[in-house]
PDB file of C-alpha atoms in Angstrom:
ATOM      1  CA  MET A 278      -0.812 -15.960   2.515  1.00 75.00           C
ATOM      2  CA  PHE A 279      -4.097 -16.872   0.962  1.00 83.00           C
ATOM      3  CA  ASP A 280      -5.433 -18.300  -2.261  1.00 87.00           C
ATOM      4  CA  LEU A 281      -8.268 -16.221  -3.669  1.00 90.00           C
ATOM      5  CA  VAL A 282     -10.606 -18.424  -5.700  1.00 92.00           C
ATOM      6  CA  ALA A 283     -13.447 -17.179  -7.886  1.00 92.00           C
ATOM      7  CA  ARG A 284     -15.780 -19.628  -9.594  1.00 94.00           C
ATOM      8  CA  ALA A 285     -17.422 -19.017 -12.943  1.00 94.00           C
ATOM      9  CA  PRO A 286     -19.735 -21.177 -15.036  1.00 93.00           C
ATOM     10  CA  ARG A 287     -17.002 -21.760 -17.650  1.00 95.00           C
ATOM     11  CA  ARG A 288     -13.520 -20.646 -18.695  1.00 94.00           C
ATOM     12  CA  PRO A 289     -13.535 -17.187 -20.266  1.00 94.00           C
ATOM     13  CA  LYS A 290     -12.434 -16.708 -23.849  1.00 96.00           C
ATOM     14  CA  THR A 291      -9.474 -14.411 -24.508  1.00 97.00           C
ATOM     15  CA  GLY A 292     -10.436 -10.868 -23.557  1.00 96.00           C
ATOM     16  CA  GLU A 293     -13.832 -11.927 -22.197  1.00 96.00           C
ATOM     17  CA  THR A 294     -15.124 -11.021 -18.737  1.00 95.00           C
ATOM     18  CA  LEU A 295     -17.444 -13.409 -16.891  1.00 94.00           C
ATOM     19  CA  ILE A 296     -19.496 -12.892 -13.754  1.00 93.00           C
ATOM     20  CA  GLY A 297     -18.525 -15.375 -11.073  1.00 92.00           C
ATOM     21  CA  ASP A 298     -21.022 -17.233  -8.922  1.00 92.00           C
ATOM     22  CA  SER A 299     -18.898 -17.572  -5.765  1.00 95.00           C
ATOM     23  CA  PHE A 300     -15.664 -16.405  -4.174  1.00 95.00           C
ATOM     24  CA  GLY A 301     -13.506 -17.992  -1.507  1.00 95.00           C
ATOM     25  CA  MET A 302     -10.380 -17.196   0.477  1.00 93.00           C
ATOM     26  CA  PHE A 303      -8.297 -20.198   1.546  1.00 89.00           C
ATOM     27  CA  ILE A 304      -5.023 -20.606   3.401  1.00 85.00           C
ATOM     28  CA  GLY A 305      -2.282 -21.532   0.969  1.00 82.00           C
ATOM     29  CA  GLY A 306      -0.735 -20.093  -2.128  1.00 83.00           C
ATOM     30  CA  LYS A 307       2.837 -19.693  -3.296  1.00 86.00           C
ATOM     31  CA  GLY A 308       3.918 -17.736  -0.211  1.00 85.00           C
ATOM     32  CA  ALA A 309       2.577 -20.365   2.173  1.00 84.00           C
ATOM     33  CA  ASN A 310       4.284 -23.158   0.246  1.00 86.00           C
ATOM     34  CA  GLN A 311       7.610 -21.284   0.367  1.00 90.00           C
ATOM     35  CA  ALA A 312       7.252 -20.564   4.096  1.00 88.00           C
ATOM     36  CA  ILE A 313       6.569 -24.226   4.874  1.00 89.00           C
ATOM     37  CA  ALA A 314       9.525 -25.362   2.760  1.00 92.00           C
ATOM     38  CA  ALA A 315      11.834 -22.811   4.428  1.00 94.00           C
ATOM     39  CA  SER A 316      10.738 -23.907   7.914  1.00 94.00           C
ATOM     40  CA  ARG A 317      11.709 -27.485   7.085  1.00 96.00           C
ATOM     41  CA  LEU A 318      15.305 -26.528   6.229  1.00 93.00           C
ATOM     42  CA  ASN A 319      16.346 -26.382   9.902  1.00 75.00           C
TER      43      ASN A 319
END
């Protein structure tokens, strides 16, 4: 359960591909949020 984050100098236009300048992997994301919420139900 990770968020994958790529940074680019600006938002791409529709159909455009940009080259990113960095990439990161962070704990979180939809799955992590759901798991935390489910664990709090008990």
